[in-house]
Amino acid sequence: MDPTKAMSVFSRACPYLARTGMSVLQGLAALPAAGSSRPLSTSAADQARCSVCPGHTGQSALLAKASECPVVGPSIRANEAAEAAATAHHHQVPAACPYAKCTASDKAPASAVSASEPVSHGSQETAFDYEGLYQAKLAKKHDDKSYRYFNNINRLAAKYPQAHTAKTSNIVTVWCSNDYLGQSKHPAVVDAMKSALDTYGAGAGGTRNIAGNSALHLRLESELATLHRKEAALVFSSCFVANDATISTLCSALPECVIFSDQMNHASMIQGIRNSRARKHVFRHNDLAHLEELLAQYPRATPKLVAFESVYSMSGTVGRIPEICALAKKYGAITFLDEVHAVGMYGPHGAGVAEHYDYDASLQAPTGQRIAGSVLDQVDIVTGTLGKAFGIVGGYIAASSSLVDMIRSYAPGFIFTTSLPPPISAGAVASIQYLSKSQRERFLQQTHTRELKADLDNAGIPVVPNPSHIVPVLVGDAERAKRASDMLLSDHSIYVQSINYPTVPVGQERLRITPGPGHDAFMRARLVGALDSVWNALGLKRTADWEREGGRCGVGESRANSELHVGWKRGVEHVWEDHQLKQAHAYELARKGGVAIEPTIPATVQQQIVSATAA
């Protein structure tokens, strides 16, 4: 109760207060009670609030004196008890409050522990069962058949595309490598790495900021900027890190940024979107109408980023790059294009699908020069990897010099990690330079992909339709996809990894096949025969079976319907069109003096294949 207001109430009932002058009462109201160390302010309003926890003050001498009165004392004490109970129920008094400290010191026994000391829970309490949680999470994976088993596969540089398993004498043919063009064993790449190893050693020595920035890093970034006809490039330890660091750094810097992400985007982009904490919308895969509907909800001045891929690795579908860029420009957005599964593979110089859209113009324009109005020129940020078609490891972005410098200056994923070792950078430079001039590997890879797709179609093996180099064979069940993979390896010495959730949705499990330049017609015939045998043994659905059920993932669906999501140009079956393959073939014949373009398969490898088949 406010002391000043209380005086008029108490004076009517208390003989002492009725005989005491107003100045004395005011003096008592301004003094603390006897024996209390809690100071009171001279203002009644100030007494009613505390700077730490409003509503708590010390008791004045006036109320202390009045509490001794046999008439009003019981009422005051009852009122204080009620207020104390209400305060305890609704408000936890902070330890920093001087009133709370004094109260605790007045009431606590001498042996009580100080409130400022942390509470200690005895060792008798049961600790959290960490191992139990680990085992429960793993059990869930086993129960839903999504647990991942890693096969021991050791690819042999001198016998590409073959490998040995844990037993070195057990030779298998690899049909699912992301070393799409076999560059990891190319002499030009290996020699460059050996030279750098002898000259600079094995390690980078630190981050780019601390002893880890070398001429090889700068040269690699220059090569990448030239390849994509951008002002600058920045190299990361992987493209997962590149995507995560770039999206999260950029979109957290853009005020009120909104991100628009394709439904089938890679986990690295999804992680970057989460880490940015920006608002996001997910548009249906390659659905331009849905994307525009979402973009149209925001003013043109709102910062926006549209994130998508050129080649989607598990389906082989291709992003609608020119149309998405046009929508982004219309609604004031910037574009973020992941070319991870396309760099080295598409375009006359291996810059990816965006370059391939302007194939002829890219052939004619000087290297590294911007081609105004081209599809590649419309893309704001390109990301790629050194770990797939280029055959090494690492990731990168290519964009304007100011954006690249901003990411370099702010992205933790770049700043606080050891840079790529010199041999890696040297090998990447050699691979990029080689593939920017050679069409041999791309020609063979694309030709082998077409031939395999045709053979599988004739056998009724269900291939998810797409215009790229990926050959996804639909199984539709996680457990049976794993069994099919195991049977190919154990019974046919063929390695093709099964793909399940969360890489693909449940019910869309598949085998992912990636033909390479080194897979010849003999190997291809063995693969098709092995798949046909496994399909029969496991009773897996063929294309006609999926068609009778209405289709799935484009398998067993009409071409018009599947074209809605496969991407590329309407009515054009392959990204590498027929006339472009003929042109690439003629170019290589002229470059090699008429030498035939065919896979280079060592005789020892051919003999091993024949032996394995006979066995």
PDB file of N, CA and C in Angstrom, residues 48-49 54 72 97 112 218 225 271-272 300 304 336 338 381 384 390 483 502-503 541 545 568 590:
ATOM      1  N   ALA A  48       6.953   3.206  -5.260  1.00  0.00           N
ATOM      2  CA  ALA A  48       6.043   2.193  -5.793  1.00  0.00           C
ATOM      3  C   ALA A  48       6.670   1.363  -6.918  1.00  0.00           C
ATOM      4  N   ARG A  49       7.912   1.709  -7.318  1.00  0.00           N
ATOM      5  CA  ARG A  49       8.520   0.901  -8.383  1.00  0.00           C
ATOM      6  C   ARG A  49      10.015   0.728  -8.136  1.00  0.00           C
ATOM      7  N   PRO A  54       9.793  -3.893 -11.027  1.00  0.00           N
ATOM      8  CA  PRO A  54       8.758  -2.961 -10.595  1.00  0.00           C
ATOM      9  C   PRO A  54       7.763  -3.626  -9.659  1.00  0.00           C
ATOM     10  N   VAL A  72      -5.013  -1.508  13.649  1.00  0.00           N
ATOM     11  CA  VAL A  72      -4.799  -1.688  12.210  1.00  0.00           C
ATOM     12  C   VAL A  72      -3.668  -2.653  11.890  1.00  0.00           C
ATOM     13  N   CYS A  97      17.499  -7.698  -7.799  1.00  0.00           N
ATOM     14  CA  CYS A  97      16.680  -6.707  -7.102  1.00  0.00           C
ATOM     15  C   CYS A  97      17.198  -6.498  -5.676  1.00  0.00           C
ATOM     16  N   ALA A 112      22.459 -21.351   4.808  1.00  0.00           N
ATOM     17  CA  ALA A 112      21.895 -21.433   3.454  1.00  0.00           C
ATOM     18  C   ALA A 112      22.930 -21.065   2.400  1.00  0.00           C
ATOM     19  N   LEU A 218      44.682 -18.480 -57.156  1.00  0.00           N
ATOM     20  CA  LEU A 218      44.308 -17.334 -57.980  1.00  0.00           C
ATOM     21  C   LEU A 218      44.146 -17.750 -59.441  1.00  0.00           C
ATOM     22  N   ALA A 225      36.379 -18.128 -63.724  1.00  0.00           N
ATOM     23  CA  ALA A 225      35.707 -16.908 -64.164  1.00  0.00           C
ATOM     24  C   ALA A 225      35.687 -16.836 -65.689  1.00  0.00           C
ATOM     25  N   GLN A 271      20.100 -26.320 -47.157  1.00  0.00           N
ATOM     26  CA  GLN A 271      20.797 -25.966 -45.923  1.00  0.00           C
ATOM     27  C   GLN A 271      21.143 -24.483 -45.896  1.00  0.00           C
ATOM     28  N   GLY A 272      21.591 -23.949 -47.022  1.00  0.00           N
ATOM     29  CA  GLY A 272      21.896 -22.522 -47.095  1.00  0.00           C
ATOM     30  C   GLY A 272      20.670 -21.658 -46.864  1.00  0.00           C
ATOM     31  N   ARG A 300       8.209  -5.446 -56.403  1.00  0.00           N
ATOM     32  CA  ARG A 300       9.431  -5.627 -57.195  1.00  0.00           C
ATOM     33  C   ARG A 300      10.666  -5.181 -56.423  1.00  0.00           C
ATOM     34  N   LYS A 304      14.903 -10.583 -53.740  1.00  0.00           N
ATOM     35  CA  LYS A 304      14.478 -11.962 -53.971  1.00  0.00           C
ATOM     36  C   LYS A 304      15.606 -12.740 -54.623  1.00  0.00           C
ATOM     37  N   PHE A 336      20.238 -17.904 -58.880  1.00  0.00           N
ATOM     38  CA  PHE A 336      21.310 -18.724 -58.318  1.00  0.00           C
ATOM     39  C   PHE A 336      21.211 -20.088 -58.986  1.00  0.00           C
ATOM     40  N   ASP A 338      22.770 -23.751 -59.884  1.00  0.00           N
ATOM     41  CA  ASP A 338      23.689 -24.821 -59.530  1.00  0.00           C
ATOM     42  C   ASP A 338      23.956 -25.668 -60.776  1.00  0.00           C
ATOM     43  N   ILE A 381      24.385 -15.755 -60.506  1.00  0.00           N
ATOM     44  CA  ILE A 381      25.362 -16.528 -59.732  1.00  0.00           C
ATOM     45  C   ILE A 381      25.365 -17.959 -60.248  1.00  0.00           C
ATOM     46  N   GLY A 384      29.406 -24.385 -59.116  1.00  0.00           N
ATOM     47  CA  GLY A 384      29.827 -25.630 -59.748  1.00  0.00           C
ATOM     48  C   GLY A 384      30.764 -26.404 -58.838  1.00  0.00           C
ATOM     49  N   PHE A 390      35.140 -32.701 -63.675  1.00  0.00           N
ATOM     50  CA  PHE A 390      36.534 -32.261 -63.667  1.00  0.00           C
ATOM     51  C   PHE A 390      37.443 -33.237 -62.925  1.00  0.00           C
ATOM     52  N   ARG A 483      18.460 -54.689 -52.742  1.00  0.00           N
ATOM     53  CA  ARG A 483      18.690 -56.072 -53.152  1.00  0.00           C
ATOM     54  C   ARG A 483      19.143 -56.141 -54.613  1.00  0.00           C
ATOM     55  N   PRO A 502      16.569 -39.924 -47.926  1.00  0.00           N
ATOM     56  CA  PRO A 502      15.895 -38.705 -48.375  1.00  0.00           C
ATOM     57  C   PRO A 502      16.411 -38.146 -49.693  1.00  0.00           C
ATOM     58  N   THR A 503      17.335 -38.863 -50.365  1.00  0.00           N
ATOM     59  CA  THR A 503      17.836 -38.358 -51.646  1.00  0.00           C
ATOM     60  C   THR A 503      16.725 -38.295 -52.680  1.00  0.00           C
ATOM     61  N   LYS A 541       8.906 -54.201 -61.376  1.00  0.00           N
ATOM     62  CA  LYS A 541       8.012 -53.673 -62.413  1.00  0.00           C
ATOM     63  C   LYS A 541       8.816 -53.157 -63.600  1.00  0.00           C
ATOM     64  N   ASP A 545       4.376 -52.199 -66.795  1.00  0.00           N
ATOM     65  CA  ASP A 545       3.674 -52.316 -65.510  1.00  0.00           C
ATOM     66  C   ASP A 545       3.396 -50.944 -64.916  1.00  0.00           C
ATOM     67  N   TRP A 568      14.582 -28.578 -70.480  1.00  0.00           N
ATOM     68  CA  TRP A 568      15.207 -28.357 -71.768  1.00  0.00           C
ATOM     69  C   TRP A 568      14.171 -27.789 -72.748  1.00  0.00           C
ATOM     70  N   ALA A 590      39.415 -33.848 -86.765  1.00  0.00           N
ATOM     71  CA  ALA A 590      40.380 -32.894 -87.317  1.00  0.00           C
ATOM     72  C   ALA A 590      41.509 -32.622 -86.333  1.00  0.00           C
TER      73      ALA A 590
END
